[in-house]
Tab-separated table of C-alpha atoms and ligand atoms in Angstrom:
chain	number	residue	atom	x	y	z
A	5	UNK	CA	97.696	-108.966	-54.608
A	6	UNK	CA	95.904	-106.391	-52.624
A	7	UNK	CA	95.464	-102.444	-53.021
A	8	UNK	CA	98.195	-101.014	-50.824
A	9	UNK	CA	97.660	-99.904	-47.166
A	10	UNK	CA	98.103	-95.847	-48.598
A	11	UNK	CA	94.111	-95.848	-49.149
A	12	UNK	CA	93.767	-96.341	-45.260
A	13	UNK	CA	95.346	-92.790	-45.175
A	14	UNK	CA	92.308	-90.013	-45.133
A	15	UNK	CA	92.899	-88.291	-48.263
A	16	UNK	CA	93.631	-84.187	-47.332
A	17	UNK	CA	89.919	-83.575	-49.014
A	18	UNK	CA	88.107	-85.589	-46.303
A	19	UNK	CA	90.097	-83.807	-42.920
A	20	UNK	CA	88.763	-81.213	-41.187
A	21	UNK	CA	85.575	-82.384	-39.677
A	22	UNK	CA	83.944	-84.061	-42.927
A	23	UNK	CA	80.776	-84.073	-40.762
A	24	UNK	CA	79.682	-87.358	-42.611
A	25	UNK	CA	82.078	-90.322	-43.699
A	26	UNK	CA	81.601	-94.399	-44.708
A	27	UNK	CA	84.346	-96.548	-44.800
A	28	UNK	CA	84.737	-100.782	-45.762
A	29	UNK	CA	86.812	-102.991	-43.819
A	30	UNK	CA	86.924	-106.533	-43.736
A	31	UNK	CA	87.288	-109.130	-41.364
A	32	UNK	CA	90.585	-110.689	-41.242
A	33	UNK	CA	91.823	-114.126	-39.223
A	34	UNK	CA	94.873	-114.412	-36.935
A	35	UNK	CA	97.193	-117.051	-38.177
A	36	UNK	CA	99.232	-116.099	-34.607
A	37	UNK	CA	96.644	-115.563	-32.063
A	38	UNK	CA	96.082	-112.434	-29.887
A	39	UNK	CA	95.064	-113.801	-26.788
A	40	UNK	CA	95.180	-111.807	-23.318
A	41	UNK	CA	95.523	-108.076	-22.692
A	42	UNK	CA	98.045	-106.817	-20.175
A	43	UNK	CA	95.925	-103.867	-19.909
A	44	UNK	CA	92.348	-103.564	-20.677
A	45	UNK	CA	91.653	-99.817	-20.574
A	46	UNK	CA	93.656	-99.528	-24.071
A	47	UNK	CA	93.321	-102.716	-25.411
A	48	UNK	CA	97.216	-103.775	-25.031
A	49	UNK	CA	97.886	-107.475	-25.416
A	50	UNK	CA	100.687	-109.863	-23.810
A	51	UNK	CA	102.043	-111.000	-27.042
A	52	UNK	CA	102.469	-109.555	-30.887
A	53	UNK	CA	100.032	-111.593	-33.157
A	54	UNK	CA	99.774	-111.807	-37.143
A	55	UNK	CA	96.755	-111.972	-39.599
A	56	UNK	CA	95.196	-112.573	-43.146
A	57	UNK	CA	92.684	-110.062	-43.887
A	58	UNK	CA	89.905	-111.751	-46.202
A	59	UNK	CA	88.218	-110.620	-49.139
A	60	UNK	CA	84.594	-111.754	-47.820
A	61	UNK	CA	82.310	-110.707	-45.379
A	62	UNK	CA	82.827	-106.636	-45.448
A	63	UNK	CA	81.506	-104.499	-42.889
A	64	UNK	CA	80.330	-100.870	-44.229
A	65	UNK	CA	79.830	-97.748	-41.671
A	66	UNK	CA	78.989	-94.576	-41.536
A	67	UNK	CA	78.888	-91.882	-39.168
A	68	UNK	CA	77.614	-88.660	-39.273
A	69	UNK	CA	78.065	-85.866	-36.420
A	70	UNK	CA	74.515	-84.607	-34.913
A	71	UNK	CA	74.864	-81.307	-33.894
A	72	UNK	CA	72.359	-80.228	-30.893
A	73	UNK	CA	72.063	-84.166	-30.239
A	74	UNK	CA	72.685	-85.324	-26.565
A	75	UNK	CA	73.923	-88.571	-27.355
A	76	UNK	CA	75.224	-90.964	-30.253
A	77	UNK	CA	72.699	-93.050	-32.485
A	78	UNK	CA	74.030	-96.354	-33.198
A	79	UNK	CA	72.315	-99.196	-35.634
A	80	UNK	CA	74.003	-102.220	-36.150
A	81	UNK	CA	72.427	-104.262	-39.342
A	82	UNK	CA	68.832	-102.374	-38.710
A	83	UNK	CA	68.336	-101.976	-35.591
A	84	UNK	CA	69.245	-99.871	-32.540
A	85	UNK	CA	72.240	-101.155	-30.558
A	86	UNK	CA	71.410	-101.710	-26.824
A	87	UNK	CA	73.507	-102.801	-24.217
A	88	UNK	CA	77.080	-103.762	-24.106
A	89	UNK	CA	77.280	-103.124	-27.899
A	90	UNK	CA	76.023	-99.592	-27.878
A	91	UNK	CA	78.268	-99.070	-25.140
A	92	UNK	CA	81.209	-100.126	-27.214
A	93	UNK	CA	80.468	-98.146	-30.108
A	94	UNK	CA	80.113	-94.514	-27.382
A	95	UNK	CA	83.223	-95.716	-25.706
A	96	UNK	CA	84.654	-95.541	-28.906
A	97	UNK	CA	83.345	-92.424	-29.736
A	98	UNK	CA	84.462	-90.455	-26.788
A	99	UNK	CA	88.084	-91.200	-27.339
A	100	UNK	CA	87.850	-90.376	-31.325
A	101	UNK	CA	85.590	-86.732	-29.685
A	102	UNK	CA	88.770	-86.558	-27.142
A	103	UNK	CA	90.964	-86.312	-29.580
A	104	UNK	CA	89.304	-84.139	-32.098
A	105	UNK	CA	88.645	-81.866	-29.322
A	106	UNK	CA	84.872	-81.583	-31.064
A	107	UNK	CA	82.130	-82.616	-28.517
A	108	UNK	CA	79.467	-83.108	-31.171
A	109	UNK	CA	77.396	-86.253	-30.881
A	110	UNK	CA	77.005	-88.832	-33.963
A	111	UNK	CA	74.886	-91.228	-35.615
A	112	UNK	CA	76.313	-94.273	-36.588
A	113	UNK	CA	74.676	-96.673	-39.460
A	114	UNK	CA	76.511	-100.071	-39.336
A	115	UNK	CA	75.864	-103.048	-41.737
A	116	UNK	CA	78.088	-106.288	-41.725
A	117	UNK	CA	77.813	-109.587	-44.041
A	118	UNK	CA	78.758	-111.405	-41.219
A	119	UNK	CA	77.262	-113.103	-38.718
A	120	UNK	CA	77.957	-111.386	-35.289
A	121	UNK	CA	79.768	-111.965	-32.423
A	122	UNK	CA	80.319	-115.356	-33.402
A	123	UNK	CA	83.977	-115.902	-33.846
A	124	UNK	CA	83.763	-114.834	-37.427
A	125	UNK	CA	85.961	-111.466	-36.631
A	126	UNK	CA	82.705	-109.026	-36.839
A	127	UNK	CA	84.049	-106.990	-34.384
A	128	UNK	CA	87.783	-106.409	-36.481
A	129	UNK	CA	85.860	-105.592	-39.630
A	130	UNK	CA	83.285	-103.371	-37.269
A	131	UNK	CA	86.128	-101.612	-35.342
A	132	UNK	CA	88.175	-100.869	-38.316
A	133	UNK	CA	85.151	-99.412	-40.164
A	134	UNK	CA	84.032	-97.532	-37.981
A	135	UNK	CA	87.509	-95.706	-36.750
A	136	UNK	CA	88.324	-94.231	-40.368
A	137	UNK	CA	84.577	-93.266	-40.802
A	138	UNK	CA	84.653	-91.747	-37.286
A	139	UNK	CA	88.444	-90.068	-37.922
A	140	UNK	CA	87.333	-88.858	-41.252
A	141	UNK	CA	83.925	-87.572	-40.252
A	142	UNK	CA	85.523	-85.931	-37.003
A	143	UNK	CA	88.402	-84.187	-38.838
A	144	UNK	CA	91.234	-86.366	-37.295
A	145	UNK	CA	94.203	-86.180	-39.311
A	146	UNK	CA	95.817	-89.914	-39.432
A	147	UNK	CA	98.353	-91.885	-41.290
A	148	UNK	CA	97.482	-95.264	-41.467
A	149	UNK	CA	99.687	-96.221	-38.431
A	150	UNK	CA	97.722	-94.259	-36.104
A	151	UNK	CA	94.163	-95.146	-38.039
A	152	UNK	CA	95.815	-98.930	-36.589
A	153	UNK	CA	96.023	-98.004	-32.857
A	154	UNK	CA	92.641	-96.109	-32.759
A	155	UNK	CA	91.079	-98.973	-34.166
A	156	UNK	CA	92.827	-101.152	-31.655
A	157	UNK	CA	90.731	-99.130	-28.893
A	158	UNK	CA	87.867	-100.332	-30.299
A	159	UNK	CA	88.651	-104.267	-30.588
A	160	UNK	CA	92.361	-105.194	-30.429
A	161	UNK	CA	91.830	-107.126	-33.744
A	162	UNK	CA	90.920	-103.828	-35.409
A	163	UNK	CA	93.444	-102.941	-35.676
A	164	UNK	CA	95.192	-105.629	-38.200
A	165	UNK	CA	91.814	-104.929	-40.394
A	166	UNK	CA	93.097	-101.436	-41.210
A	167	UNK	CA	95.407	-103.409	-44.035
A	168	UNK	CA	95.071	-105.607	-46.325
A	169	UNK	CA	96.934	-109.100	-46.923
A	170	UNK	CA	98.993	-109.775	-44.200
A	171	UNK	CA	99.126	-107.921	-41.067
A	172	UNK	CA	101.316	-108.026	-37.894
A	173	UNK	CA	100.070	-106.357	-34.306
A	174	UNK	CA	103.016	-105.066	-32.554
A	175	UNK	CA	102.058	-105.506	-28.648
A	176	UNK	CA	104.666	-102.813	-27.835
A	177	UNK	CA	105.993	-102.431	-24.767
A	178	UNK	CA	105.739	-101.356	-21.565
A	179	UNK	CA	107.507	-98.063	-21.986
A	180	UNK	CA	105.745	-96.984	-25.304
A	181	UNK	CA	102.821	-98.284	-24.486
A	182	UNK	CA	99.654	-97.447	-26.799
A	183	UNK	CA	102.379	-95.535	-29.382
A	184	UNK	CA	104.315	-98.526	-29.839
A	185	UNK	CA	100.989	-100.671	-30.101
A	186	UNK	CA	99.426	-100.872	-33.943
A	187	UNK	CA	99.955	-102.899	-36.947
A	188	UNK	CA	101.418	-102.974	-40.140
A	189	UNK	CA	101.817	-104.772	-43.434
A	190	UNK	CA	103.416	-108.001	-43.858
A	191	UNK	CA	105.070	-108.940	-47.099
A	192	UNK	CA	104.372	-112.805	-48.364
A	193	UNK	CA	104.853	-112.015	-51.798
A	194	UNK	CA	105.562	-116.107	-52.351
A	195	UNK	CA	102.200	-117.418	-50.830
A	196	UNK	CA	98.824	-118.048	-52.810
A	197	UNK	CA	96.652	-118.392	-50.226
A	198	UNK	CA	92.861	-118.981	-49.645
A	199	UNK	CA	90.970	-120.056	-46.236
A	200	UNK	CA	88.122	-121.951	-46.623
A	201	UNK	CA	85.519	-120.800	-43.775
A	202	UNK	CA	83.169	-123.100	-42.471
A	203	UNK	CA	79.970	-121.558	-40.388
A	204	UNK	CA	79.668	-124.161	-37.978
A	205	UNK	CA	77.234	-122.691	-35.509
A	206	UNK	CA	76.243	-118.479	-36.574
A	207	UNK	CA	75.014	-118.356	-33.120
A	208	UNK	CA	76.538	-115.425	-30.533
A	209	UNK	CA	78.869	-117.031	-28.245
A	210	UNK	CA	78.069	-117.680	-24.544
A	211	UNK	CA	81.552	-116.305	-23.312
A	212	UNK	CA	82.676	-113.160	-24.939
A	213	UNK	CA	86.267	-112.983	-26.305
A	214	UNK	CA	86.777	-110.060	-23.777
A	215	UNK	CA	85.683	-112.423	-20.419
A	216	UNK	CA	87.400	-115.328	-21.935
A	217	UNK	CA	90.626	-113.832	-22.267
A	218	UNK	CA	91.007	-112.324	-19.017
A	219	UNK	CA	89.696	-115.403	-17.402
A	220	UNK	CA	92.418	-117.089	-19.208
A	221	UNK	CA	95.398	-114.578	-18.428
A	222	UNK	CA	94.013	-114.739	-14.535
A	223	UNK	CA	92.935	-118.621	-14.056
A	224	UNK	CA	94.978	-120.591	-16.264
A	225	UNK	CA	98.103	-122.318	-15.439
A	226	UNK	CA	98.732	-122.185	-19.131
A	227	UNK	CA	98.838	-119.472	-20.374
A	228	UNK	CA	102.519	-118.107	-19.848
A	229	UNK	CA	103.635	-120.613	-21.756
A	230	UNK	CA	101.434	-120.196	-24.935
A	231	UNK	CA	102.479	-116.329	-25.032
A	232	UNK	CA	106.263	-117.859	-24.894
A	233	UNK	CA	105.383	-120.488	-27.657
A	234	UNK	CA	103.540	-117.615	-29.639
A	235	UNK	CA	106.563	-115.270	-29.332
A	236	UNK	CA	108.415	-118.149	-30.906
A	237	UNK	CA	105.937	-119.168	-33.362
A	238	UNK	CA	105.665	-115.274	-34.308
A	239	UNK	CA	109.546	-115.198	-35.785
A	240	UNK	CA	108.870	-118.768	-37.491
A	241	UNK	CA	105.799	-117.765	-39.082
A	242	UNK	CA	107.806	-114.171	-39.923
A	243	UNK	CA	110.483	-116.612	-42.207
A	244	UNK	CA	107.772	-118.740	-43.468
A	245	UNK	CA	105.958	-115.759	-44.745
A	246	UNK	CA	108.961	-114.092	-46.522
A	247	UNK	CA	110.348	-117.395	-48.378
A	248	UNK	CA	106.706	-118.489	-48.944
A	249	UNK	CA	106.346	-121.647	-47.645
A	250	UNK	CA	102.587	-122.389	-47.221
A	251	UNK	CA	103.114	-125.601	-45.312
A	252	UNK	CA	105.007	-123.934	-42.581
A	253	UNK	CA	102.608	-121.307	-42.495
A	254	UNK	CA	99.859	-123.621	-41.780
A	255	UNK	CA	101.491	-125.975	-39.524
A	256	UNK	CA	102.592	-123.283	-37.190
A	257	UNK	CA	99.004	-121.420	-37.582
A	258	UNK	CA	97.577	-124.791	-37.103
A	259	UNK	CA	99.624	-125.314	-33.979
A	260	UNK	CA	99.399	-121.591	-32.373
A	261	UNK	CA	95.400	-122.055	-32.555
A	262	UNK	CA	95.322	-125.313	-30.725
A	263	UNK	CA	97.732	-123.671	-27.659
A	264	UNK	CA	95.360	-120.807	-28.015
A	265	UNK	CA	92.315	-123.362	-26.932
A	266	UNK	CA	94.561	-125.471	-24.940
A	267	UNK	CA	95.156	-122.325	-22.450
A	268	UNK	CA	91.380	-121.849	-22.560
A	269	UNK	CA	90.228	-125.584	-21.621
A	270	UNK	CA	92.532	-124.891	-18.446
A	271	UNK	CA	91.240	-121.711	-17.234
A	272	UNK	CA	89.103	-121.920	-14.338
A	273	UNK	CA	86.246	-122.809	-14.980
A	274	UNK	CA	86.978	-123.545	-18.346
A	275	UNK	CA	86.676	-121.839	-21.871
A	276	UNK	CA	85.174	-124.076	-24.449
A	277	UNK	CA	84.586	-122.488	-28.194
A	278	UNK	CA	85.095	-125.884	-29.916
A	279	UNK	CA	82.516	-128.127	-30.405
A	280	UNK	CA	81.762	-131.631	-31.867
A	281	UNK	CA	81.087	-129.786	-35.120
A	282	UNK	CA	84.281	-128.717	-34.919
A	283	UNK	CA	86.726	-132.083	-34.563
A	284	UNK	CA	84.545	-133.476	-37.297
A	285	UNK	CA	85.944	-130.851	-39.675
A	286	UNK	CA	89.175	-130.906	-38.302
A	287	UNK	CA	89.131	-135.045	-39.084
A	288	UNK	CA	88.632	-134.022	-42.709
A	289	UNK	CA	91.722	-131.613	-42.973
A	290	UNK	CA	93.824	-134.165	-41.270
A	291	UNK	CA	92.261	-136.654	-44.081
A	292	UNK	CA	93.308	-133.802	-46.679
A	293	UNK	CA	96.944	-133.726	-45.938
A	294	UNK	CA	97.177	-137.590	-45.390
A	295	UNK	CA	96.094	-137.424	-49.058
A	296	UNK	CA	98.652	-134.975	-49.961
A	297	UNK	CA	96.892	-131.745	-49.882
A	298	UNK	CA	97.911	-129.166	-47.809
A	299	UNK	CA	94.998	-127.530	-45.320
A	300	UNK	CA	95.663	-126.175	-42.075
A	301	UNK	CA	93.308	-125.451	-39.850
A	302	UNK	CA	92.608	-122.319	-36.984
A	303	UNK	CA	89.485	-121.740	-34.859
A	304	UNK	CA	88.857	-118.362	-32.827
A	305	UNK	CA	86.341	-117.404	-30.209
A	306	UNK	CA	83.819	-119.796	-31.432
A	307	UNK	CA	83.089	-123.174	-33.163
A	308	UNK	CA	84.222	-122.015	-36.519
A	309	UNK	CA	87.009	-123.656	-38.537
A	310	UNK	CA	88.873	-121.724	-40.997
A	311	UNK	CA	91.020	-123.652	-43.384
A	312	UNK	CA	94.320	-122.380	-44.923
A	313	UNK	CA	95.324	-123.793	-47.770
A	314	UNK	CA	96.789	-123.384	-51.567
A	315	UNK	CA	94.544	-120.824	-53.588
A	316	UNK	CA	94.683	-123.655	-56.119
A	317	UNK	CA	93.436	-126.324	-54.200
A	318	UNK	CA	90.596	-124.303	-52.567
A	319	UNK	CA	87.381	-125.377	-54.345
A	320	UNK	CA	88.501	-129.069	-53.628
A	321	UNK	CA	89.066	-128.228	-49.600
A	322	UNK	CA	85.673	-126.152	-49.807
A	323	UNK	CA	84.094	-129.819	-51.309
A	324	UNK	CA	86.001	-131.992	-48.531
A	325	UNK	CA	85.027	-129.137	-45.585
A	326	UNK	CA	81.029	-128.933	-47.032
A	327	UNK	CA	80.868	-132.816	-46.704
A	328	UNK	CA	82.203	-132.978	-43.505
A	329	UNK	CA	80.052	-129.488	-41.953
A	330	UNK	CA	77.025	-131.382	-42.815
A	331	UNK	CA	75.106	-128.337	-44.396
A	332	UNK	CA	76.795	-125.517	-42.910
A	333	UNK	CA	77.699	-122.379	-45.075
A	334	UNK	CA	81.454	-122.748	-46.408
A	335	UNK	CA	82.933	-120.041	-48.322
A	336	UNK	CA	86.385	-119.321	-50.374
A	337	UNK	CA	88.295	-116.409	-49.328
A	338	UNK	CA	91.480	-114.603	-50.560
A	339	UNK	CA	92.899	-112.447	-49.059
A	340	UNK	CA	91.128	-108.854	-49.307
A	341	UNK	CA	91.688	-105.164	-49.098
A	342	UNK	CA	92.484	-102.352	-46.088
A	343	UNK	CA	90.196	-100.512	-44.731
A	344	UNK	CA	89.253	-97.624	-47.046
A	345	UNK	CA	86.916	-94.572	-47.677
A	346	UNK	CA	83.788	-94.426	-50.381
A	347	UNK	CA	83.656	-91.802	-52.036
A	348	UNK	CA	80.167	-90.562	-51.830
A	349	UNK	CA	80.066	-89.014	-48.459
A	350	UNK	CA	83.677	-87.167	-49.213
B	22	PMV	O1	89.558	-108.407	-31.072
B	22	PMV	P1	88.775	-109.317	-30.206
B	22	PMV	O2	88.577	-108.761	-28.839
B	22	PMV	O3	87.481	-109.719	-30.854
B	22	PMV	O4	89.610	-110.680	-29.995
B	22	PMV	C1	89.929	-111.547	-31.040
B	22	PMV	C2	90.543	-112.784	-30.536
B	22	PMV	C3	90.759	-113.908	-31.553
B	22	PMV	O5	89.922	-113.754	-32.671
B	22	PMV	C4	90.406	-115.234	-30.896
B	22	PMV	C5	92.213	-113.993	-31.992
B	22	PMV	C6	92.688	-112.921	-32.941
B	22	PMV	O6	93.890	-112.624	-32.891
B	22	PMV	O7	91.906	-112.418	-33.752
């Protein structure tokens, strides 16, 4: 379906401080939700969550080290990151320098196909990029399990981008902490799937995922009880996968996204990604499978609908979503490849 996660893996010609690396990763959309972090420093969540990583909208990086420099260069699609963004990508940075042990400076060169920070999972495809280009051009030595939890540092979502298909975050626990926090490859050999993406609003969102999840976890009276539902939904989307059964798949994605937002709408004051854009979409998948077809739908931080359904029904979803978006982009996506290494900079 996909290449395997073993190109994630820095091939033994690109360790030892490659000075210069760029790495693809693409976005990729929970189907169980990772929502809340029980600690923030290291990006643990509350609950395990599970993903389809898509073949559109890749995010390409590189990173170079700058000796002499006194501090990192970032540009994110042309121009210089400022603010919290830049600060995310030296956070980063310092923990991929603390482990190298190098103290070297870099320049970073970032270019996505999607539009950012708008609940179209930039930051997963970002994150992911950027740790193997960082790990490669810094000499860090990692299999793809711990390419997983240093992407997670960077955006907990990250780390599922590292694969391709299927993915499942492991929240760990509290003893293991960030070892026993990274993800790994699901097997769904039985499932032909496709999401049908519709860009309801491109716009950067008011509330970032970050804020909206700790107000959440803090504020709302909710929320323990989604992370219980999502534990259970977790093992019944686990079976679903391995015998292949779409419509399960969807109905408990479908359901696990609307106690995501649920938990949200109760926080105080409230979190509200969904908009009227949004319900009218979600009228035409409801319309879809009371006509027999089966599309299932899941919304993240932002208005956005993403649309699960057969890979063989997907350019008649696509038609049904495009009416009912009104003009908004829709695309077709499969699901796509790990993160992996070009080879011109090795
Ligand atoms: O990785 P972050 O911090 O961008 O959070 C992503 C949160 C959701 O997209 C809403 C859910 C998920 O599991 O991807």
């Amino acid at each position: 379906m996909c290449p395997d996660h073993r190109s994630t893996v820095i091939p033994p010609r690109a360790r030892g401080a490659a000075g210069s690396a760029v790495a693809v990763a693409h976005p990729n959309i929970a189907l169980i939700k990772y929502w809340g972090k029980r600690d923030e420093q290291l990006v643990l969540p509350w609950t395990d969550s599970l993903s389809m990583t898509l073949d559109i909208f890749p995010t390409t990086t590189r990173v170079r080290l700058a000796p002499g420099a006194s501090d990192d260069t970032v540009t994110l699609d042309g121009a210089p990151a400022r603010g919290e963004a830049l600060r995310r990508v030296t956070a980063f940075l310092a923990v991929v320098r603390a482990r190298a042990g190098l103290r070297q400076r870099a320049v970073v060169d970032s270019e996505n196909t999607v539009p950012t920070g708008a609940g179209l999972a930039s930051s997963a495809s970002g994150f992911a990029a950027l740790a193997l280009a960082a790990a490669a051009a810094y000499g860090l030595d990692l299999d793809a399990t711990a390419l997983s939890r240093l992407a997670r540092r960077g955006s907990g979502s990250a780390s599922r981008s590292v694969f391709g298909g299927f993915a499942l975050w492991h929240a760990g626990t509290s003893e293991d902490a960030d070892r026993g926090s990274y993800a790994e490859r699901v097997p769904a050999e039985g499932v032909d799937p496709a999401l049908v993406v519709a860009i309801l609003d491109a716009g950067r969102k008011d509330v970032s995922s970050r804020e909206a999840m700790r107000r959440t976890v803090d504020t709302s009276p909710l929320y323990r009880s989604w992370a219980a539902s999502s534990r259970a939904d977790l093992l019944d989307m686990r079976a679903a996968l391995s015998r292949g059964d779409l419509d399960a798949v969807g109905e408990i994605a479908e359901r696990n996204a609307f106690g995501m937002h649920a938990t949200m709408l109760a926080a105080r004051p409230a979190v509200r990604y969904l908009s009227p854009a949004t319900f009218t979409v979600l009228d035409s998948v409801l319309r879809l499978r009371r006509e027999g077809t089966a599309a299932y739908a899941t919304m993240d931080a932002g208005p956005n609908v993403k649309v699960l359904c057969r890979r063989a029904d997907a350019e008649r979803v696509a038609a049904v979503v495009r009416e009912a978006a009104a003009g908004a982009p829709v695309h077709v996506a499969g699901p796509g490849p790990g993160a992996r290494l070009m080879g011109e900079d090795r």
